[in-house]
Coordinates of C-alpha atoms in Angstrom, one line a residue:
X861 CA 107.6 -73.9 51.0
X862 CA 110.3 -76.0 48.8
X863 CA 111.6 -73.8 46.4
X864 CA 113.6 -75.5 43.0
X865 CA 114.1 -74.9 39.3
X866 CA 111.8 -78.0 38.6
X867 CA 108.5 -77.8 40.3
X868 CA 108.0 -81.1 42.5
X869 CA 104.5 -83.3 41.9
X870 CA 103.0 -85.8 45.2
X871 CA 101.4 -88.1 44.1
X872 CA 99.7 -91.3 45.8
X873 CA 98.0 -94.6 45.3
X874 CA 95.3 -96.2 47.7
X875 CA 97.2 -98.1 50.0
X876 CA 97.9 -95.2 52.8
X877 CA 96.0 -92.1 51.8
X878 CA 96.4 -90.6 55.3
X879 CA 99.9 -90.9 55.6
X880 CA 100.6 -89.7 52.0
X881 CA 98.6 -86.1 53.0
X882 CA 100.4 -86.0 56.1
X883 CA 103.5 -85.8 54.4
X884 CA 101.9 -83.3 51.5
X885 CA 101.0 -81.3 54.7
X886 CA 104.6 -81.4 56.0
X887 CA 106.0 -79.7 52.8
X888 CA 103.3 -77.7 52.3
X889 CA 102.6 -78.8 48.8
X890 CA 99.0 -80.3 47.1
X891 CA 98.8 -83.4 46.7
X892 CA 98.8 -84.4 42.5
X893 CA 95.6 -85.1 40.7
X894 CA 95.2 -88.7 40.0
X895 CA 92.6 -91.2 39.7
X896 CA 93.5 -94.9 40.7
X897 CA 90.9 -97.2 40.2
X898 CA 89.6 -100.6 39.3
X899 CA 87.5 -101.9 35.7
X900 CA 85.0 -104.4 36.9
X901 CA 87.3 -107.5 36.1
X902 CA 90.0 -106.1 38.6
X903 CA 92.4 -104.7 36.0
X904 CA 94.0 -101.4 37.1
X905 CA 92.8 -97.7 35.9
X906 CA 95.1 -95.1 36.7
X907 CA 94.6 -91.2 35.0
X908 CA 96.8 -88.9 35.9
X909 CA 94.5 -85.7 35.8
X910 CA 97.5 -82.8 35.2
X911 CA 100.4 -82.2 34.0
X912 CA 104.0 -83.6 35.0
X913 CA 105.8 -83.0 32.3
X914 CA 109.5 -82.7 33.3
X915 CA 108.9 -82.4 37.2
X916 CA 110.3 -84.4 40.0
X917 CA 107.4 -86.6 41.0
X918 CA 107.0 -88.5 43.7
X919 CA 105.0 -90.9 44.3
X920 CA 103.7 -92.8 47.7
X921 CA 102.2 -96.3 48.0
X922 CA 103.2 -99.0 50.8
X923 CA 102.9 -102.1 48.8
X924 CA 101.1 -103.7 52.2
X925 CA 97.4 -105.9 51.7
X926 CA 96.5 -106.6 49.3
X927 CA 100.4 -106.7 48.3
X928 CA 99.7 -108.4 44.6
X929 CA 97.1 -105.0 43.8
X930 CA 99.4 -101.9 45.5
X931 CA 102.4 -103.5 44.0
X932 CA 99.9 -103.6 40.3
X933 CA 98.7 -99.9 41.5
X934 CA 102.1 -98.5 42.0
X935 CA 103.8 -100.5 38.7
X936 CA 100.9 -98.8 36.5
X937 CA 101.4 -95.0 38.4
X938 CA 105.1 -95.4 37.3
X939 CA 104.4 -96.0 33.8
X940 CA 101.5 -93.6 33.6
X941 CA 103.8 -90.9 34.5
X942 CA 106.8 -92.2 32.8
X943 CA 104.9 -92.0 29.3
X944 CA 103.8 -88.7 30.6
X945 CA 107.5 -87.3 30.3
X946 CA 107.9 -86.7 34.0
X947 CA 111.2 -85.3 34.6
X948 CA 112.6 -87.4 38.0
X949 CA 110.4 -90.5 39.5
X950 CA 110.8 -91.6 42.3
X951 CA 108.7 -94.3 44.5
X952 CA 107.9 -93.8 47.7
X953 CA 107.5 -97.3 49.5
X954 CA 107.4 -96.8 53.0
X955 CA 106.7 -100.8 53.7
X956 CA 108.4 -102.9 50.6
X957 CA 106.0 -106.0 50.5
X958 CA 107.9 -109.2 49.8
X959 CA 110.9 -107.8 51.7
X960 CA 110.8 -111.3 53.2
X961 CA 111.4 -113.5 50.6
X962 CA 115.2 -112.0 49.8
X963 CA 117.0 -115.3 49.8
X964 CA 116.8 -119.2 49.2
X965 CA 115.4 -120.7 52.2
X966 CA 114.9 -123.9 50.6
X967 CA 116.1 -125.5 47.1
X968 CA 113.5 -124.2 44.1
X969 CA 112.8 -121.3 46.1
X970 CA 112.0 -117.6 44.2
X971 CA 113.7 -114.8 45.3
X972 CA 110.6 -112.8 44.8
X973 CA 112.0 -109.5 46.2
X974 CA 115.1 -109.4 43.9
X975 CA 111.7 -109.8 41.5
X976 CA 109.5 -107.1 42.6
X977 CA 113.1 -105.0 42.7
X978 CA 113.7 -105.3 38.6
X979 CA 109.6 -104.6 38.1
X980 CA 109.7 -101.3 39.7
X981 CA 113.1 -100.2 38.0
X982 CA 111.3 -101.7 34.5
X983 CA 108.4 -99.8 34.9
X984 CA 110.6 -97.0 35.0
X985 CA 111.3 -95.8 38.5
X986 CA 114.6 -93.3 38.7
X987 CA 115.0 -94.1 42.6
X988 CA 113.2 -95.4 45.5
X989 CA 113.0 -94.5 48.9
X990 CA 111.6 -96.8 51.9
X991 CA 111.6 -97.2 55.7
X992 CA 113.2 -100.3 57.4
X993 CA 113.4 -103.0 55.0
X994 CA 113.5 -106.1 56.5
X995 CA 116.8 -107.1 54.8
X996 CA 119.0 -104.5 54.6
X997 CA 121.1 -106.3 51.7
X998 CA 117.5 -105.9 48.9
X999 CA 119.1 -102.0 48.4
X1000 CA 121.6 -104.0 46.2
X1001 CA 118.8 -105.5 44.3
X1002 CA 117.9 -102.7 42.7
X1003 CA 120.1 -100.8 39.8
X1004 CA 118.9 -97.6 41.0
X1005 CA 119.8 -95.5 44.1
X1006 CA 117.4 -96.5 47.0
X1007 CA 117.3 -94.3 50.4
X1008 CA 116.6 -96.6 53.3
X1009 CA 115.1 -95.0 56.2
X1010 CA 115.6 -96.0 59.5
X1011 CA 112.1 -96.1 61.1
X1012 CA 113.8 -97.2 64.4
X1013 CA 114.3 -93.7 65.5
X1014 CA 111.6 -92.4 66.3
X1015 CA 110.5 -95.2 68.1
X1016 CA 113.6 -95.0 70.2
X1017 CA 112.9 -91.3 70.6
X1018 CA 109.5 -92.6 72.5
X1019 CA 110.9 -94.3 74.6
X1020 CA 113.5 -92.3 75.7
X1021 CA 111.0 -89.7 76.7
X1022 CA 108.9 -92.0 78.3
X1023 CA 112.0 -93.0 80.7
X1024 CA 112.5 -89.5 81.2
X1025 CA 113.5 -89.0 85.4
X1026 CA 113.7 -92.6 85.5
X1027 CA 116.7 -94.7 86.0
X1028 CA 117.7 -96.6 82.7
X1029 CA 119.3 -99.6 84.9
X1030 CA 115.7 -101.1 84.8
X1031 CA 114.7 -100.9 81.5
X1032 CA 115.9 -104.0 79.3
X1033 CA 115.6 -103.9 75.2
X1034 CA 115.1 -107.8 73.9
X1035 CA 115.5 -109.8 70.6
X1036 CA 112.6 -111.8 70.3
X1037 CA 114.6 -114.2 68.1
X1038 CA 118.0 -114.5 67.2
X1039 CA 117.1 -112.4 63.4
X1040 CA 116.4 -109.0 65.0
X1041 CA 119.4 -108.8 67.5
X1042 CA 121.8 -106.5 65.3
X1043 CA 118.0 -103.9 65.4
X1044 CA 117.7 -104.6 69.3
X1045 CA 121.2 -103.6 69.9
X1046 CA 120.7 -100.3 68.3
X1047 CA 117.8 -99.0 70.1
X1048 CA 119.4 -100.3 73.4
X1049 CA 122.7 -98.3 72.8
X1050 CA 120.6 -95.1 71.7
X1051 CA 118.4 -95.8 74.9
X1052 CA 121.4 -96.6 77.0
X1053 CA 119.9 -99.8 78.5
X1054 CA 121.2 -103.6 78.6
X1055 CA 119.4 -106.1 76.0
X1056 CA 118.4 -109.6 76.0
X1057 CA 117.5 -112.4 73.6
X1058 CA 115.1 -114.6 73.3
X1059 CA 116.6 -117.5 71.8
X1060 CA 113.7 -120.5 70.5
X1061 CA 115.0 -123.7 70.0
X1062 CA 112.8 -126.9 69.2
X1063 CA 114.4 -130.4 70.5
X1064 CA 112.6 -132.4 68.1
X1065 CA 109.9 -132.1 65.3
X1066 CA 106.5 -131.4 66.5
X1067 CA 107.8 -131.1 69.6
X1068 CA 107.2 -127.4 71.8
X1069 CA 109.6 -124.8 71.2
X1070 CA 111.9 -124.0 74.3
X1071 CA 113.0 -120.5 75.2
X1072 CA 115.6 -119.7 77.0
X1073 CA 116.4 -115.5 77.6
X1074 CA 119.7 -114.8 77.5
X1075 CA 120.2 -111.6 79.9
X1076 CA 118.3 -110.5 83.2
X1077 CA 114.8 -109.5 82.7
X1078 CA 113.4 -110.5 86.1
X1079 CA 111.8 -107.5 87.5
X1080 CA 112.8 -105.3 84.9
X1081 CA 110.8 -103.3 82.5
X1082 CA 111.4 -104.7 79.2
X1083 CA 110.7 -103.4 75.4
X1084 CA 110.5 -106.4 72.3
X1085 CA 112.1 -104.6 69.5
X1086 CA 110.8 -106.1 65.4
X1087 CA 110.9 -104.5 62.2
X1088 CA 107.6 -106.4 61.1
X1089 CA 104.9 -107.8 62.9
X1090 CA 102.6 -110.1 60.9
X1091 CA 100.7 -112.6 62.5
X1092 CA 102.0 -111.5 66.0
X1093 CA 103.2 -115.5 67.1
X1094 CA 106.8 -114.4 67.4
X1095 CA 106.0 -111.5 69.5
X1096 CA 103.5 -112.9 71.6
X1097 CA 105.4 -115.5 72.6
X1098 CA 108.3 -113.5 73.2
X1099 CA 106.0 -111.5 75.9
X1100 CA 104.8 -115.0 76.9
X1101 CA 108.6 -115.7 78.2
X1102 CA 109.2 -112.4 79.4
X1103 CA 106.5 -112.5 81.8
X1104 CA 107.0 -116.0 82.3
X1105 CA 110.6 -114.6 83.7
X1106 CA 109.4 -112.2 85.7
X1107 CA 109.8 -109.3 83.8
X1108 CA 107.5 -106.0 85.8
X1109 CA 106.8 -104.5 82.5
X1110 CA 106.4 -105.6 78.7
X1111 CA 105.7 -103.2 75.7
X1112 CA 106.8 -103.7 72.7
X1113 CA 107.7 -101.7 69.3
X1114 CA 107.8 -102.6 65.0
X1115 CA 107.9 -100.1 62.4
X1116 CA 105.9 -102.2 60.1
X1117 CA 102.5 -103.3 61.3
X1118 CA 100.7 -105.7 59.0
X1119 CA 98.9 -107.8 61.4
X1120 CA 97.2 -110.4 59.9
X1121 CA 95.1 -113.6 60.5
X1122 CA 94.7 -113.7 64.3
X1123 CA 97.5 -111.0 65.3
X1124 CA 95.0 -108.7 67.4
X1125 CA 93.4 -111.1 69.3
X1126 CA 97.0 -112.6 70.2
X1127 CA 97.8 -108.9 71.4
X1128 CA 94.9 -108.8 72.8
X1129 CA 95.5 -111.6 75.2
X1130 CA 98.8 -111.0 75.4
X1131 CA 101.1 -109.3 78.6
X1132 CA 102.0 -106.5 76.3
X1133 CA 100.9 -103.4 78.0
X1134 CA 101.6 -101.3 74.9
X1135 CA 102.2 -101.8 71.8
X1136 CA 104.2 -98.5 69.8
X1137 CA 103.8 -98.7 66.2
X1138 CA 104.6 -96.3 62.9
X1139 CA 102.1 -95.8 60.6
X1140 CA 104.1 -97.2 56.9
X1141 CA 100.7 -99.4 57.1
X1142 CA 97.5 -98.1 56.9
X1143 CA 96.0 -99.6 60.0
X1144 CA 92.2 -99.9 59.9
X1145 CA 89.9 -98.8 62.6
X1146 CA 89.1 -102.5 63.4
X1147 CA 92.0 -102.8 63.9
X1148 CA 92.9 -99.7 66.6
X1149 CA 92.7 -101.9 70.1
X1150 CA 93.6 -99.9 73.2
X1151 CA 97.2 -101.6 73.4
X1152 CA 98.2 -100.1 69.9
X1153 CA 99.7 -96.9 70.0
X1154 CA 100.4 -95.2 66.1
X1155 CA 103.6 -93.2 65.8
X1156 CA 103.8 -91.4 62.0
X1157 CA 106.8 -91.3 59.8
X1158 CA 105.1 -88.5 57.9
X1159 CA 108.0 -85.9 59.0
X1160 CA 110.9 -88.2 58.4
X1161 CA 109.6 -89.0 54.8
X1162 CA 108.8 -85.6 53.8
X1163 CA 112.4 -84.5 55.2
X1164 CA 113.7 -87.3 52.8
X1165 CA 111.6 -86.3 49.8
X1166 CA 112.5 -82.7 50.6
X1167 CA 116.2 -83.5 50.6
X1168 CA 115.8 -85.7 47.4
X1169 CA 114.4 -83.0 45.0
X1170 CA 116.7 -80.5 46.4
X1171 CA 119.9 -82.8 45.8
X1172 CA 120.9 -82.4 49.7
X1173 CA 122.6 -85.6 52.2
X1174 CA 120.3 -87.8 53.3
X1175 CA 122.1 -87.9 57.0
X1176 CA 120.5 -84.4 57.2
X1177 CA 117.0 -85.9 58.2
X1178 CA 117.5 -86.9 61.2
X1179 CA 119.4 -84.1 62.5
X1180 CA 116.1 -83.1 64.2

């Protein structure tokens, strides 16, 4: 049990109730009283049903589908306990939706998660802490302290029991684009294991993408490392040139999961034998196909909420 002058409050929205009392299970705390709910024209209801008054409250809600109403839900829980005189907030976003818009891709373009950044501190946020974000450089967005997680481990720590006895020499981490190379390299030096890349280049509009891999992956067992799998095309094509190479074995790992549109039937029929993912997404039941294997971040986050209320280094959680 966590023990502190200030009493600490866990709070959570609707966007990943399992993970949320995973982690209240981890520190052996209750999860808060609160109601978050809808009026019948889609506004937002929240009522906080006791007291925070002065307590270091935390609050957990993945801003993931429907993005526009978690982000609405977890802006409204902010305020709510703000103007309830809660001592410390701080949100809890294991997946930051619109990660992916954090630069000027084209002239006109928003920067929407430089945006969604300000909101959250407006509403009245003291810190935030999050797993993976798909740009590293949005912690600079915000004018409060932000505690990025790295997600990656644990996923790295599955495979390298999975290789257990076996020899490393055959076992190749790959890019599957050019963006995810610096997160590939990791993994492959905590693994110990050559990388490839995949490297996609179109000759000519509407013209077929060519691949070309850049490393050996014939006969090898190989593992396509993402941050964020949406509609699967990028991985699945990736596996598409693996196999297409030769490669013996394909799996693949991403600490965010949103799969959307037709990313489970591109799995599916993909030459992924597994697919390892961590649970910052609540992934529905539909959704759960054979290939999918869910990993949790509950113990990592409630080590970082632990360590936040009692004012201790962050390095600390992942010391186990």
């Amino acid at each position: 049990m966590i023990t502190h002058s200030t009493e600490i409050k866990l709070f959570t929205g609707n966007a990943n109730k399992p993970l949320a009392e995973a982690i209240a299970k981890e520190l052996k705390v209750e999860l808060g009283n609160i109601e978050v709910g809808h009026f019948s024209d889609g506004e937002t209801s929240v009522h906080i049903g006791e007291t925070v008054r002065g307590r270091d409250v935390f609050i957990i809600q993945s801003t993931s589908s429907p993005v526009n109403e978690n982000l609405m839900d977890l802006l409204i829980c902010i305020d709510a306990l703000r103007r309830a005189s809660a001592g410390r907030i701080t949100a809890v976003m294991p997946y930051f939706g619109y990660a992916r818009q954090d630069r000027k891709a084209r002239p006109r373009d928003p920067i929407t998660a430089k945006l969604v950044a300000d909101i959250i501190t407006s509403a009245g946020a003291d810190r935030v802490l999050t797993v993976d974000l798909h740009a590293a450089q949005i912690q600079g967005f915000f004018d409060i302290p932000v505690d990025h997680l790295e997600g990656g481990n644990i996923l790295c720590q599955h495979f390298v029991e999975m290789l257990e006895g076996k020899t490393h020499d055959d076992f190749v981490v790959v890019s599957p684009d050019v963006g995810s190379v610096a997160r590939a390299r990791k993994i492959a030096q905590k693994i110990n294991c050559p990388m490839a890349i995949i490297d996609k280049r179109r000759p000519k509009a509407n013209q077929v993408e060519i691949m070309n891999i850049i490393g050996e992956v014939k006969g090898k067992t190989c593992l396509l490392v993402d941050d964020l799998i949406d509609t699967a095309g990028t991985i699945c094509q990736g596996a598409e040139a693996l196999h297409a190479n030769g490669a013996k074995e394909i799996f693949a790992c991403c600490t965010h999961a949103v799969l959307s549109g037709p990313a489970i039937e591109r799995i599916e029929k993909s030459p992924i034998q597994k697919l390892v993912i961590l649970d910052t997404i609540n992934i529905p039941q539909e959704k759960r196909i054979e290939k999918i294997e869910i990993l949790s971040v509950a113990r990592l986050l409630a080590k970082a909420i632990e360590n936040i209320y009692l004012d201790k280094k962050m390095s600390e959680v992942y010391d186990k």
